[in-house]
Amino acid sequence: TWTIKSIAPSLDLGSDMLVCDADKYTITAQLSSDATIKWDDNSTNKTRTVSLVPGVNRFSAKATAKDGSVTCGDISDEIIIYNLKATVEDVREFVCKYTDPVHLKGNMVSGDNLQVKGYWTVNGQATIDEPNSPETEANINGTGTVTFTWHLEAEFTDPVTGKKMNCSSTATTNSVTKRQIEIEANEVCT
């Protein structure tokens, strides 16, 4: 009499997800007891703490089942973590009466099943040319100090469960001060 034993590994890294303003995230793999795991960075622990960048972060692992010294099969899985983290580039600190507008640049995040809206707001007297564009220009009205804030709002729908996740993130530029000086054509405003 022969007994046939079937050993197939199981591996689940979890559903794709949306996180807000995260630098790190811990993934715990659901793994069959007779399997070993190997992550895309070659680590072999069931739990892995990963560093996240703003935007799309992909992590994968492979599980291999063994019966003694015999390899019985393997399976792979991947998780996508969308990190909604607003970022802005610094702007120049001073503008003068006759200088160019202030250039604004924020980031945008995109991905499957992810809807993102971005917009600029201002604290102070300024006009933003295209407030819904990540890259635009602004004119400071009058004199004084102004800051600009880039807002991101996102909704992610898990394609498997249909569950919706929402989050928002903001980032503010350094202060810009407009000086009331008239300069000659070849002078620099400081």
PDB file of C-alpha atoms in Angstrom:
ATOM      1  CA  THR A   1       0.000   0.000   0.000  1.00  0.00           C
ATOM      2  CA  TRP A   2       1.293   3.404  -0.999  1.00  0.00           C
ATOM      3  CA  THR A   3       0.362   6.640   0.693  1.00  0.00           C
ATOM      4  CA  ILE A   4       0.668   9.690  -1.490  1.00  0.00           C
ATOM      5  CA  LYS A   5       1.352  12.861   0.416  1.00  0.00           C
ATOM      6  CA  SER A   6       0.767  16.168  -1.375  1.00  0.00           C
ATOM      7  CA  ILE A   7       2.722  19.122  -0.091  1.00  0.00           C
ATOM      8  CA  ALA A   8       1.998  22.423  -1.763  1.00  0.00           C
ATOM      9  CA  PRO A   9       3.147  25.614  -0.082  1.00  0.00           C
ATOM     10  CA  SER A  10       0.820  28.486   0.653  1.00  0.00           C
ATOM     11  CA  LEU A  11       1.842  32.136   0.819  1.00  0.00           C
ATOM     12  CA  ASP A  12      -0.160  35.330   1.273  1.00  0.00           C
ATOM     13  CA  LEU A  13       1.489  38.730   1.723  1.00  0.00           C
ATOM     14  CA  GLY A  14      -1.879  40.438   2.185  1.00  0.00           C
ATOM     15  CA  SER A  15      -3.981  42.751   0.063  1.00  0.00           C
ATOM     16  CA  ASP A  16      -2.580  45.740  -1.774  1.00  0.00           C
ATOM     17  CA  MET A  17      -3.113  48.857   0.314  1.00  0.00           C
ATOM     18  CA  LEU A  18      -2.967  52.604   0.746  1.00  0.00           C
ATOM     19  CA  VAL A  19      -1.027  54.169   3.631  1.00  0.00           C
ATOM     20  CA  CYS A  20      -0.583  57.832   4.542  1.00  0.00           C
ATOM     21  CA  ASP A  21       2.710  59.606   5.240  1.00  0.00           C
ATOM     22  CA  ALA A  22       4.517  56.365   6.115  1.00  0.00           C
ATOM     23  CA  ASP A  23       8.282  55.842   6.180  1.00  0.00           C
ATOM     24  CA  LYS A  24       8.162  52.151   7.136  1.00  0.00           C
ATOM     25  CA  TYR A  25       5.631  49.323   7.130  1.00  0.00           C
ATOM     26  CA  THR A  26       5.767  45.791   8.544  1.00  0.00           C
ATOM     27  CA  ILE A  27       4.532  42.972   6.316  1.00  0.00           C
ATOM     28  CA  THR A  28       3.716  39.626   7.945  1.00  0.00           C
ATOM     29  CA  ALA A  29       3.518  36.757   5.476  1.00  0.00           C
ATOM     30  CA  GLN A  30       0.890  34.071   5.982  1.00  0.00           C
ATOM     31  CA  LEU A  31       2.897  30.945   5.246  1.00  0.00           C
ATOM     32  CA  SER A  32       2.226  27.206   5.457  1.00  0.00           C
ATOM     33  CA  SER A  33       4.122  25.577   8.317  1.00  0.00           C
ATOM     34  CA  ASP A  34       6.142  23.272   6.043  1.00  0.00           C
ATOM     35  CA  ALA A  35       7.381  26.130   3.839  1.00  0.00           C
ATOM     36  CA  THR A  36      10.314  28.505   3.872  1.00  0.00           C
ATOM     37  CA  ILE A  37      10.173  32.054   2.582  1.00  0.00           C
ATOM     38  CA  LYS A  38      12.594  34.147   0.561  1.00  0.00           C
ATOM     39  CA  TRP A  39      11.843  37.835  -0.010  1.00  0.00           C
ATOM     40  CA  ASP A  40      12.947  39.922  -2.995  1.00  0.00           C
ATOM     41  CA  ASP A  41      15.815  41.287  -0.834  1.00  0.00           C
ATOM     42  CA  ASN A  42      16.872  37.655  -0.033  1.00  0.00           C
ATOM     43  CA  SER A  43      15.777  37.893   3.626  1.00  0.00           C
ATOM     44  CA  THR A  44      14.074  34.797   5.032  1.00  0.00           C
ATOM     45  CA  ASN A  45      12.016  35.972   8.019  1.00  0.00           C
ATOM     46  CA  LYS A  46       8.240  35.645   7.984  1.00  0.00           C
ATOM     47  CA  THR A  47       7.957  39.294   9.078  1.00  0.00           C
ATOM     48  CA  ARG A  48       9.682  42.071   7.138  1.00  0.00           C
ATOM     49  CA  THR A  49       9.837  45.797   7.893  1.00  0.00           C
ATOM     50  CA  VAL A  50      10.189  47.731   4.661  1.00  0.00           C
ATOM     51  CA  SER A  51      11.123  51.337   3.920  1.00  0.00           C
ATOM     52  CA  LEU A  52       8.567  53.205   1.841  1.00  0.00           C
ATOM     53  CA  VAL A  53       8.991  55.997  -0.681  1.00  0.00           C
ATOM     54  CA  PRO A  54       6.161  58.308  -1.733  1.00  0.00           C
ATOM     55  CA  GLY A  55       4.172  56.554  -4.453  1.00  0.00           C
ATOM     56  CA  VAL A  56       4.187  52.889  -5.463  1.00  0.00           C
ATOM     57  CA  ASN A  57       6.142  50.325  -3.403  1.00  0.00           C
ATOM     58  CA  ARG A  58       6.237  46.678  -4.577  1.00  0.00           C
ATOM     59  CA  PHE A  59       7.451  43.756  -2.484  1.00  0.00           C
ATOM     60  CA  SER A  60       7.457  40.065  -3.371  1.00  0.00           C
ATOM     61  CA  ALA A  61       8.367  36.743  -1.826  1.00  0.00           C
ATOM     62  CA  LYS A  62       8.568  33.082  -2.786  1.00  0.00           C
ATOM     63  CA  ALA A  63       7.600  30.161  -0.530  1.00  0.00           C
ATOM     64  CA  THR A  64       9.082  26.701  -1.004  1.00  0.00           C
ATOM     65  CA  ALA A  65       7.631  23.567   0.587  1.00  0.00           C
ATOM     66  CA  LYS A  66       9.929  20.758   1.664  1.00  0.00           C
ATOM     67  CA  ASP A  67       9.328  17.243   2.848  1.00  0.00           C
ATOM     68  CA  GLY A  68      12.618  16.365   4.467  1.00  0.00           C
ATOM     69  CA  SER A  69      15.247  17.034   1.807  1.00  0.00           C
ATOM     70  CA  VAL A  70      12.832  16.891  -1.131  1.00  0.00           C
ATOM     71  CA  THR A  71      11.550  20.192  -2.560  1.00  0.00           C
ATOM     72  CA  CYS A  72       7.870  19.778  -3.302  1.00  0.00           C
ATOM     73  CA  GLY A  73       6.967  23.037  -4.998  1.00  0.00           C
ATOM     74  CA  ASP A  74       6.999  26.780  -4.671  1.00  0.00           C
ATOM     75  CA  ILE A  75       4.658  29.731  -5.009  1.00  0.00           C
ATOM     76  CA  SER A  76       5.153  33.515  -5.234  1.00  0.00           C
ATOM     77  CA  ASP A  77       3.133  36.503  -4.077  1.00  0.00           C
ATOM     78  CA  GLU A  78       3.436  40.278  -4.338  1.00  0.00           C
ATOM     79  CA  ILE A  79       2.028  43.177  -2.331  1.00  0.00           C
ATOM     80  CA  ILE A  80       1.744  46.760  -3.549  1.00  0.00           C
ATOM     81  CA  ILE A  81       1.734  49.528  -0.948  1.00  0.00           C
ATOM     82  CA  TYR A  82       0.702  52.954  -2.202  1.00  0.00           C
ATOM     83  CA  ASN A  83       2.264  55.552   0.097  1.00  0.00           C
ATOM     84  CA  LEU A  84       0.412  58.853  -0.130  1.00  0.00           C
ATOM     85  CA  LYS A  85       3.019  61.322   1.044  1.00  0.00           C
ATOM     86  CA  ALA A  86       2.933  64.871  -0.288  1.00  0.00           C
ATOM     87  CA  THR A  87       6.297  66.412  -1.113  1.00  0.00           C
ATOM     88  CA  VAL A  88       7.273  69.850  -2.419  1.00  0.00           C
ATOM     89  CA  GLU A  89      10.444  71.392  -3.729  1.00  0.00           C
ATOM     90  CA  ASP A  90      11.796  74.391  -1.843  1.00  0.00           C
ATOM     91  CA  VAL A  91      11.155  77.773  -3.400  1.00  0.00           C
ATOM     92  CA  ARG A  92      13.434  80.782  -3.372  1.00  0.00           C
ATOM     93  CA  GLU A  93      13.322  82.756  -0.118  1.00  0.00           C
ATOM     94  CA  PHE A  94      12.982  86.256  -1.540  1.00  0.00           C
ATOM     95  CA  VAL A  95      11.352  87.865  -4.547  1.00  0.00           C
ATOM     96  CA  CYS A  96      11.482  91.521  -5.527  1.00  0.00           C
ATOM     97  CA  LYS A  97       8.978  93.857  -7.089  1.00  0.00           C
ATOM     98  CA  TYR A  98       9.993  93.045 -10.677  1.00  0.00           C
ATOM     99  CA  THR A  99      11.141  89.403 -10.509  1.00  0.00           C
ATOM    100  CA  ASP A 100       9.656  86.306 -12.096  1.00  0.00           C
ATOM    101  CA  PRO A 101       6.833  84.407 -10.383  1.00  0.00           C
ATOM    102  CA  VAL A 102       7.554  81.719  -7.775  1.00  0.00           C
ATOM    103  CA  HIS A 103       7.753  78.221  -9.314  1.00  0.00           C
ATOM    104  CA  LEU A 104       5.803  75.581  -7.332  1.00  0.00           C
ATOM    105  CA  LYS A 105       6.369  71.848  -7.689  1.00  0.00           C
ATOM    106  CA  GLY A 106       4.568  69.114  -5.741  1.00  0.00           C
ATOM    107  CA  ASN A 107       4.440  65.367  -6.336  1.00  0.00           C
ATOM    108  CA  MET A 108       1.632  63.189  -7.676  1.00  0.00           C
ATOM    109  CA  VAL A 109       0.921  59.526  -6.944  1.00  0.00           C
ATOM    110  CA  SER A 110      -0.808  57.158  -9.373  1.00  0.00           C
ATOM    111  CA  GLY A 111      -1.598  53.473  -9.563  1.00  0.00           C
ATOM    112  CA  ASP A 112      -4.188  50.843 -10.373  1.00  0.00           C
ATOM    113  CA  ASN A 113      -7.446  51.255  -8.438  1.00  0.00           C
ATOM    114  CA  LEU A 114      -6.131  54.538  -6.991  1.00  0.00           C
ATOM    115  CA  GLN A 115      -7.793  57.921  -7.496  1.00  0.00           C
ATOM    116  CA  VAL A 116      -5.749  60.942  -6.409  1.00  0.00           C
ATOM    117  CA  LYS A 117      -6.604  64.634  -6.349  1.00  0.00           C
ATOM    118  CA  GLY A 118      -3.978  67.302  -5.729  1.00  0.00           C
ATOM    119  CA  TYR A 119      -4.288  71.048  -5.165  1.00  0.00           C
ATOM    120  CA  TRP A 120      -2.350  74.077  -3.852  1.00  0.00           C
ATOM    121  CA  THR A 121      -3.431  76.536  -1.157  1.00  0.00           C
ATOM    122  CA  VAL A 122      -1.670  79.698  -0.029  1.00  0.00           C
ATOM    123  CA  ASN A 123      -1.122  81.322   3.341  1.00  0.00           C
ATOM    124  CA  GLY A 124      -0.588  85.001   2.598  1.00  0.00           C
ATOM    125  CA  GLN A 125      -1.284  87.255  -0.344  1.00  0.00           C
ATOM    126  CA  ALA A 126      -0.560  85.396  -3.564  1.00  0.00           C
ATOM    127  CA  THR A 127      -2.284  84.142  -6.684  1.00  0.00           C
ATOM    128  CA  ILE A 128      -1.658  80.591  -7.929  1.00  0.00           C
ATOM    129  CA  ASP A 129      -1.942  80.221 -11.724  1.00  0.00           C
ATOM    130  CA  GLU A 130      -3.172  76.596 -11.788  1.00  0.00           C
ATOM    131  CA  PRO A 131      -4.058  75.481  -8.237  1.00  0.00           C
ATOM    132  CA  ASN A 132      -4.943  71.894  -9.307  1.00  0.00           C
ATOM    133  CA  SER A 133      -1.641  71.275 -11.090  1.00  0.00           C
ATOM    134  CA  PRO A 134       1.366  69.802  -9.225  1.00  0.00           C
ATOM    135  CA  GLU A 135       3.668  72.131 -11.169  1.00  0.00           C
ATOM    136  CA  THR A 136       2.601  75.753 -11.520  1.00  0.00           C
ATOM    137  CA  GLU A 137       3.593  79.344 -10.787  1.00  0.00           C
ATOM    138  CA  ALA A 138       2.396  81.867  -8.228  1.00  0.00           C
ATOM    139  CA  ASN A 139       2.612  85.634  -7.992  1.00  0.00           C
ATOM    140  CA  ILE A 140       2.987  87.299  -4.627  1.00  0.00           C
ATOM    141  CA  ASN A 141       0.665  90.280  -4.243  1.00  0.00           C
ATOM    142  CA  GLY A 142       2.021  93.159  -2.198  1.00  0.00           C
ATOM    143  CA  THR A 143       4.812  92.629   0.288  1.00  0.00           C
ATOM    144  CA  GLY A 144       5.143  90.133   3.107  1.00  0.00           C
ATOM    145  CA  THR A 145       5.753  86.460   3.701  1.00  0.00           C
ATOM    146  CA  VAL A 146       3.857  83.676   1.969  1.00  0.00           C
ATOM    147  CA  THR A 147       3.853  79.859   2.196  1.00  0.00           C
ATOM    148  CA  PHE A 148       2.252  77.413  -0.226  1.00  0.00           C
ATOM    149  CA  THR A 149       0.772  74.016   0.722  1.00  0.00           C
ATOM    150  CA  TRP A 150       0.363  71.046  -1.638  1.00  0.00           C
ATOM    151  CA  HIS A 151      -2.552  68.749  -0.701  1.00  0.00           C
ATOM    152  CA  LEU A 152      -3.043  65.152  -1.867  1.00  0.00           C
ATOM    153  CA  GLU A 153      -6.271  63.224  -1.291  1.00  0.00           C
ATOM    154  CA  ALA A 154      -6.613  59.597  -2.369  1.00  0.00           C
ATOM    155  CA  GLU A 155      -9.078  56.738  -2.481  1.00  0.00           C
ATOM    156  CA  PHE A 156      -7.908  53.185  -3.119  1.00  0.00           C
ATOM    157  CA  THR A 157     -10.297  50.327  -3.917  1.00  0.00           C
ATOM    158  CA  ASP A 158      -9.030  46.812  -3.206  1.00  0.00           C
ATOM    159  CA  PRO A 159      -9.778  44.886  -6.433  1.00  0.00           C
ATOM    160  CA  VAL A 160     -10.367  41.630  -4.533  1.00  0.00           C
ATOM    161  CA  THR A 161     -12.555  42.732  -1.618  1.00  0.00           C
ATOM    162  CA  GLY A 162     -13.920  46.022  -2.974  1.00  0.00           C
ATOM    163  CA  LYS A 163     -12.916  47.671   0.316  1.00  0.00           C
ATOM    164  CA  LYS A 164     -12.187  51.393  -0.007  1.00  0.00           C
ATOM    165  CA  MET A 165      -9.341  53.163   1.813  1.00  0.00           C
ATOM    166  CA  ASN A 166      -8.980  56.945   1.998  1.00  0.00           C
ATOM    167  CA  CYS A 167      -6.215  59.219   3.166  1.00  0.00           C
ATOM    168  CA  SER A 168      -4.748  62.664   2.699  1.00  0.00           C
ATOM    169  CA  SER A 169      -1.335  64.281   3.027  1.00  0.00           C
ATOM    170  CA  THR A 170       0.057  67.819   2.891  1.00  0.00           C
ATOM    171  CA  ALA A 171       3.474  69.425   2.476  1.00  0.00           C
ATOM    172  CA  THR A 172       4.305  73.115   2.864  1.00  0.00           C
ATOM    173  CA  THR A 173       7.027  75.095   1.113  1.00  0.00           C
ATOM    174  CA  ASN A 174       9.552  77.213   2.917  1.00  0.00           C
ATOM    175  CA  SER A 175       8.537  80.865   3.383  1.00  0.00           C
ATOM    176  CA  VAL A 176       8.857  83.324   0.532  1.00  0.00           C
ATOM    177  CA  THR A 177       9.219  87.014   1.356  1.00  0.00           C
ATOM    178  CA  LYS A 178       8.514  89.713  -1.190  1.00  0.00           C
ATOM    179  CA  ARG A 179      10.600  92.823  -0.649  1.00  0.00           C
ATOM    180  CA  GLN A 180       9.489  96.175  -1.826  1.00  0.00           C
ATOM    181  CA  ILE A 181      12.608  97.270  -3.673  1.00  0.00           C
ATOM    182  CA  GLU A 182      12.932  98.543  -7.162  1.00  0.00           C
ATOM    183  CA  ILE A 183      16.021  97.191  -8.877  1.00  0.00           C
ATOM    184  CA  GLU A 184      17.893  98.193 -11.973  1.00  0.00           C
ATOM    185  CA  ALA A 185      17.950  95.734 -14.891  1.00  0.00           C
ATOM    186  CA  ASN A 186      21.375  94.263 -14.010  1.00  0.00           C
ATOM    187  CA  GLU A 187      21.006  94.141 -10.210  1.00  0.00           C
ATOM    188  CA  VAL A 188      20.081  91.087  -8.162  1.00  0.00           C
ATOM    189  CA  CYS A 189      17.525  91.146  -5.381  1.00  0.00           C
ATOM    190  CA  THR A 190      18.922  89.762  -2.100  1.00  0.00           C
TER     191      THR A 190
END
